[in-house]
PDB file of C-alpha atoms and ligand atoms in Angstrom:
ATOM      1  CA  MET W   1      -3.498   5.935 -15.272  1.00  0.00           C
ATOM      2  CA  ALA W   2      -7.065   6.174 -14.036  1.00  0.00           C
ATOM      3  CA  ASP W   3      -7.442   2.759 -12.410  1.00  0.00           C
ATOM      4  CA  CYS W   4      -3.832   2.139 -11.351  1.00  0.00           C
ATOM      5  CA  LEU W   5      -3.596   1.592  -7.587  1.00  0.00           C
ATOM      6  CA  PHE W   6      -0.354   3.521  -7.097  1.00  0.00           C
ATOM      7  CA  CYS W   7      -1.474   6.356  -9.419  1.00  0.00           C
ATOM      8  CA  ARG W   8      -4.512   6.641  -7.164  1.00  0.00           C
ATOM      9  CA  ILE W   9      -2.263   6.830  -4.095  1.00  0.00           C
ATOM     10  CA  VAL W  10      -0.205   9.535  -5.844  1.00  0.00           C
ATOM     11  CA  ARG W  11      -3.442  11.466  -6.483  1.00  0.00           C
ATOM     12  CA  ARG W  12      -4.513  10.943  -2.837  1.00  0.00           C
ATOM     13  CA  GLU W  13      -7.628   9.041  -3.915  1.00  0.00           C
ATOM     14  CA  ILE W  14      -6.553   6.097  -1.749  1.00  0.00           C
ATOM     15  CA  PRO W  15      -4.978   6.658   1.672  1.00  0.00           C
ATOM     16  CA  ALA W  16      -1.368   5.673   2.294  1.00  0.00           C
ATOM     17  CA  GLN W  17       1.231   6.441   4.930  1.00  0.00           C
ATOM     18  CA  ILE W  18       3.428   8.771   2.912  1.00  0.00           C
ATOM     19  CA  VAL W  19       6.901   9.201   4.356  1.00  0.00           C
ATOM     20  CA  LEU W  20       8.692  11.187   1.639  1.00  0.00           C
ATOM     21  CA  GLU W  21       7.640  13.112  -1.430  1.00  0.00           C
ATOM     22  CA  ASP W  22       9.149  15.354  -4.060  1.00  0.00           C
ATOM     23  CA  GLU W  23       8.213  16.437  -7.587  1.00  0.00           C
ATOM     24  CA  GLN W  24       8.946  13.072  -9.192  1.00  0.00           C
ATOM     25  CA  ALA W  25       8.701  10.458  -6.471  1.00  0.00           C
ATOM     26  CA  LEU W  26       6.485   9.265  -3.649  1.00  0.00           C
ATOM     27  CA  VAL W  27       7.562   6.986  -0.809  1.00  0.00           C
ATOM     28  CA  PHE W  28       4.924   5.293   1.345  1.00  0.00           C
ATOM     29  CA  LYS W  29       4.707   2.401   3.784  1.00  0.00           C
ATOM     30  CA  ASP W  30       3.879  -1.016   2.370  1.00  0.00           C
ATOM     31  CA  VAL W  31       0.482  -2.131   3.650  1.00  0.00           C
ATOM     32  CA  SER W  32       1.879  -5.616   4.307  1.00  0.00           C
ATOM     33  CA  PRO W  33       5.359  -4.993   5.728  1.00  0.00           C
ATOM     34  CA  GLN W  34       7.953  -7.743   5.369  1.00  0.00           C
ATOM     35  CA  ALA W  35      10.542  -6.029   7.570  1.00  0.00           C
ATOM     36  CA  PRO W  36      10.539  -3.434  10.380  1.00  0.00           C
ATOM     37  CA  THR W  37      11.048  -0.829   7.650  1.00  0.00           C
ATOM     38  CA  HIS W  38       9.264  -1.599   4.377  1.00  0.00           C
ATOM     39  CA  VAL W  39       8.398   1.278   2.089  1.00  0.00           C
ATOM     40  CA  LEU W  40       7.666   1.548  -1.617  1.00  0.00           C
ATOM     41  CA  VAL W  41       9.475   4.099  -3.767  1.00  0.00           C
ATOM     42  CA  VAL W  42       7.368   4.953  -6.820  1.00  0.00           C
ATOM     43  CA  PRO W  43       7.504   7.454  -9.653  1.00  0.00           C
ATOM     44  CA  LYS W  44       4.556   9.857  -9.667  1.00  0.00           C
ATOM     45  CA  ARG W  45       4.309   9.399 -13.423  1.00  0.00           C
ATOM     46  CA  HIS W  46       2.887   6.030 -14.428  1.00  0.00           C
ATOM     47  CA  LEU W  47       5.448   3.513 -15.597  1.00  0.00           C
ATOM     48  CA  GLY W  48       4.323  -0.110 -15.627  1.00  0.00           C
ATOM     49  CA  SER W  49       7.615  -1.739 -14.676  1.00  0.00           C
ATOM     50  CA  LEU W  50      11.352  -1.457 -15.160  1.00  0.00           C
ATOM     51  CA  SER W  51      10.938  -3.285 -18.470  1.00  0.00           C
ATOM     52  CA  ALA W  52       8.472  -0.626 -19.595  1.00  0.00           C
ATOM     53  CA  SER W  53      11.092   2.084 -19.126  1.00  0.00           C
ATOM     54  CA  THR W  54      13.160   3.518 -21.971  1.00  0.00           C
ATOM     55  CA  ASP W  55      16.418   5.423 -22.140  1.00  0.00           C
ATOM     56  CA  ALA W  56      14.327   8.591 -21.774  1.00  0.00           C
ATOM     57  CA  ASP W  57      13.502   7.429 -18.216  1.00  0.00           C
ATOM     58  CA  ALA W  58      17.137   7.052 -17.135  1.00  0.00           C
ATOM     59  CA  SER W  59      17.132  10.259 -15.112  1.00  0.00           C
ATOM     60  CA  LEU W  60      13.885   9.300 -13.347  1.00  0.00           C
ATOM     61  CA  LEU W  61      15.235   5.837 -12.529  1.00  0.00           C
ATOM     62  CA  GLY W  62      18.358   7.373 -11.048  1.00  0.00           C
ATOM     63  CA  HIS W  63      16.221   9.772  -9.069  1.00  0.00           C
ATOM     64  CA  LEU W  64      14.198   6.918  -7.576  1.00  0.00           C
ATOM     65  CA  GLN W  65      17.391   5.259  -6.340  1.00  0.00           C
ATOM     66  CA  ARG W  66      18.634   8.527  -4.897  1.00  0.00           C
ATOM     67  CA  THR W  67      15.257   8.981  -3.200  1.00  0.00           C
ATOM     68  CA  ALA W  68      15.598   5.531  -1.641  1.00  0.00           C
ATOM     69  CA  ALA W  69      19.096   6.396  -0.430  1.00  0.00           C
ATOM     70  CA  ARG W  70      17.925   9.726   1.001  1.00  0.00           C
ATOM     71  CA  PHE W  71      15.104   7.975   2.871  1.00  0.00           C
ATOM     72  CA  ALA W  72      17.475   5.328   4.250  1.00  0.00           C
ATOM     73  CA  GLU W  73      19.921   7.988   5.386  1.00  0.00           C
ATOM     74  CA  ARG W  74      17.150   9.958   7.077  1.00  0.00           C
ATOM     75  CA  GLU W  75      16.013   6.810   8.905  1.00  0.00           C
ATOM     76  CA  GLY W  76      19.558   5.899   9.939  1.00  0.00           C
ATOM     77  CA  LEU W  77      19.477   2.696   7.877  1.00  0.00           C
ATOM     78  CA  THR W  78      22.988   1.748   6.838  1.00  0.00           C
ATOM     79  CA  SER W  79      21.948  -1.731   5.695  1.00  0.00           C
ATOM     80  CA  PHE W  80      18.878  -2.184   3.577  1.00  0.00           C
ATOM     81  CA  ARG W  81      17.635  -3.986   0.487  1.00  0.00           C
ATOM     82  CA  LEU W  82      16.209  -2.216  -2.559  1.00  0.00           C
ATOM     83  CA  VAL W  83      14.391  -4.519  -4.948  1.00  0.00           C
ATOM     84  CA  THR W  84      11.880  -4.336  -7.782  1.00  0.00           C
ATOM     85  CA  ASN W  85       9.820  -7.307  -8.891  1.00  0.00           C
ATOM     86  CA  ASN W  86       9.627  -7.070 -12.663  1.00  0.00           C
ATOM     87  CA  GLY W  87       6.804  -9.128 -14.173  1.00  0.00           C
ATOM     88  CA  ARG W  88       4.337 -11.608 -12.717  1.00  0.00           C
ATOM     89  CA  GLY W  89       6.893 -14.406 -12.648  1.00  0.00           C
ATOM     90  CA  ALA W  90       9.097 -12.329 -10.364  1.00  0.00           C
ATOM     91  CA  GLY W  91       6.191 -11.525  -8.060  1.00  0.00           C
ATOM     92  CA  GLN W  92       5.044  -8.176  -9.423  1.00  0.00           C
ATOM     93  CA  SER W  93       1.423  -7.707  -8.370  1.00  0.00           C
ATOM     94  CA  VAL W  94       0.986  -3.956  -8.973  1.00  0.00           C
ATOM     95  CA  GLU W  95       1.724  -2.777 -12.489  1.00  0.00           C
ATOM     96  CA  HIS W  96       3.238   0.569 -11.561  1.00  0.00           C
ATOM     97  CA  LEU W  97       7.016   0.557 -11.117  1.00  0.00           C
ATOM     98  CA  HIS W  98       7.983   0.401  -7.449  1.00  0.00           C
ATOM     99  CA  TYR W  99      11.102  -0.341  -5.488  1.00  0.00           C
ATOM    100  CA  HIS W 100      10.706  -2.104  -2.170  1.00  0.00           C
ATOM    101  CA  LEU W 101      13.057  -0.697   0.451  1.00  0.00           C
ATOM    102  CA  LEU W 102      13.401  -3.204   3.274  1.00  0.00           C
ATOM    103  CA  GLY W 103      15.472  -2.751   6.385  1.00  0.00           C
ATOM    104  CA  GLY W 104      15.721  -3.236  10.110  1.00  0.00           C
ATOM    105  CA  ARG W 105      16.401  -6.982  10.075  1.00  0.00           C
ATOM    106  CA  ALA W 106      18.991  -9.374   8.689  1.00  0.00           C
ATOM    107  CA  MET W 107      18.418 -10.285   5.042  1.00  0.00           C
ATOM    108  CA  GLN W 108      18.900 -13.699   3.457  1.00  0.00           C
ATOM    109  CA  TRP W 109      20.410 -14.389   0.064  1.00  0.00           C
ATOM    110  CA  PRO W 110      19.300 -15.625  -2.415  1.00  0.00           C
ATOM    111  CA  PRO W 111      15.757 -14.291  -2.024  1.00  0.00           C
ATOM    112  CA  GLY W 112      12.942 -16.754  -2.691  1.00  0.00           C
TER     113      GLY W 112
HETATM  114  P1  AMP J 201       4.820  -6.332  -5.798  1.00  0.00           P
HETATM  115  O1  AMP J 201       4.153  -7.602  -5.366  1.00  0.00           O
HETATM  116  O2  AMP J 201       6.299  -6.394  -5.924  1.00  0.00           O
HETATM  117  O3  AMP J 201       4.131  -5.755  -7.032  1.00  0.00           O
HETATM  118  O4  AMP J 201       4.583  -5.298  -4.636  1.00  0.00           O
HETATM  119  C1  AMP J 201       3.357  -4.669  -4.416  1.00  0.00           C
HETATM  120  C2  AMP J 201       3.339  -4.247  -2.979  1.00  0.00           C
HETATM  121  O5  AMP J 201       2.310  -3.292  -2.809  1.00  0.00           O
HETATM  122  C3  AMP J 201       3.063  -5.372  -1.994  1.00  0.00           C
HETATM  123  O6  AMP J 201       4.159  -5.508  -1.106  1.00  0.00           O
HETATM  124  C4  AMP J 201       1.786  -4.929  -1.286  1.00  0.00           C
HETATM  125  O7  AMP J 201       1.794  -5.246   0.079  1.00  0.00           O
HETATM  126  C5  AMP J 201       1.802  -3.441  -1.521  1.00  0.00           C
HETATM  127  N1  AMP J 201       0.504  -2.792  -1.520  1.00  0.00           N
HETATM  128  C6  AMP J 201      -0.628  -3.206  -2.136  1.00  0.00           C
HETATM  129  N2  AMP J 201      -1.620  -2.317  -1.925  1.00  0.00           N
HETATM  130  C7  AMP J 201      -1.098  -1.327  -1.167  1.00  0.00           C
HETATM  131  C8  AMP J 201      -1.631  -0.126  -0.613  1.00  0.00           C
HETATM  132  N3  AMP J 201      -2.903   0.245  -0.799  1.00  0.00           N
HETATM  133  N4  AMP J 201      -0.804   0.662   0.132  1.00  0.00           N
HETATM  134  C9  AMP J 201       0.475   0.294   0.336  1.00  0.00           C
HETATM  135  N5  AMP J 201       1.032  -0.829  -0.162  1.00  0.00           N
HETATM  136  C10 AMP J 201       0.258  -1.628  -0.902  1.00  0.00           C
END
């Protein structure tokens, strides 16, 4: 999508600290990190949120989780949190599906 922030990062129109990339996914550092490791795992193809996905996206969704796991393994993270905020009420501020991968500190539960 032309004016989507994360689509623009995928197209390299906006700078980001990219840490992993393949044909379907991009992983880059969150600009406002909430943990020593805080990256965003996004599909290169625009998808507004998890709720916007369909059964046709099942393979892509699985790939994003595998990408997160590959990144964590590469970074030596055995404990980490992978979370997506779906919808404004859950805290979603960018309408392009993204998984937050947070690690490097103890996590609390339940999240706020
Ligand atoms: P959410 O609030 O769950 O939609 O998450 C959006 C995340 O994107 C937030 O954690 C922001 O800090 C992060 N963010 C916003 N703009 C950028 C950017 N230009 N580069 C990297 N991360 C960003």
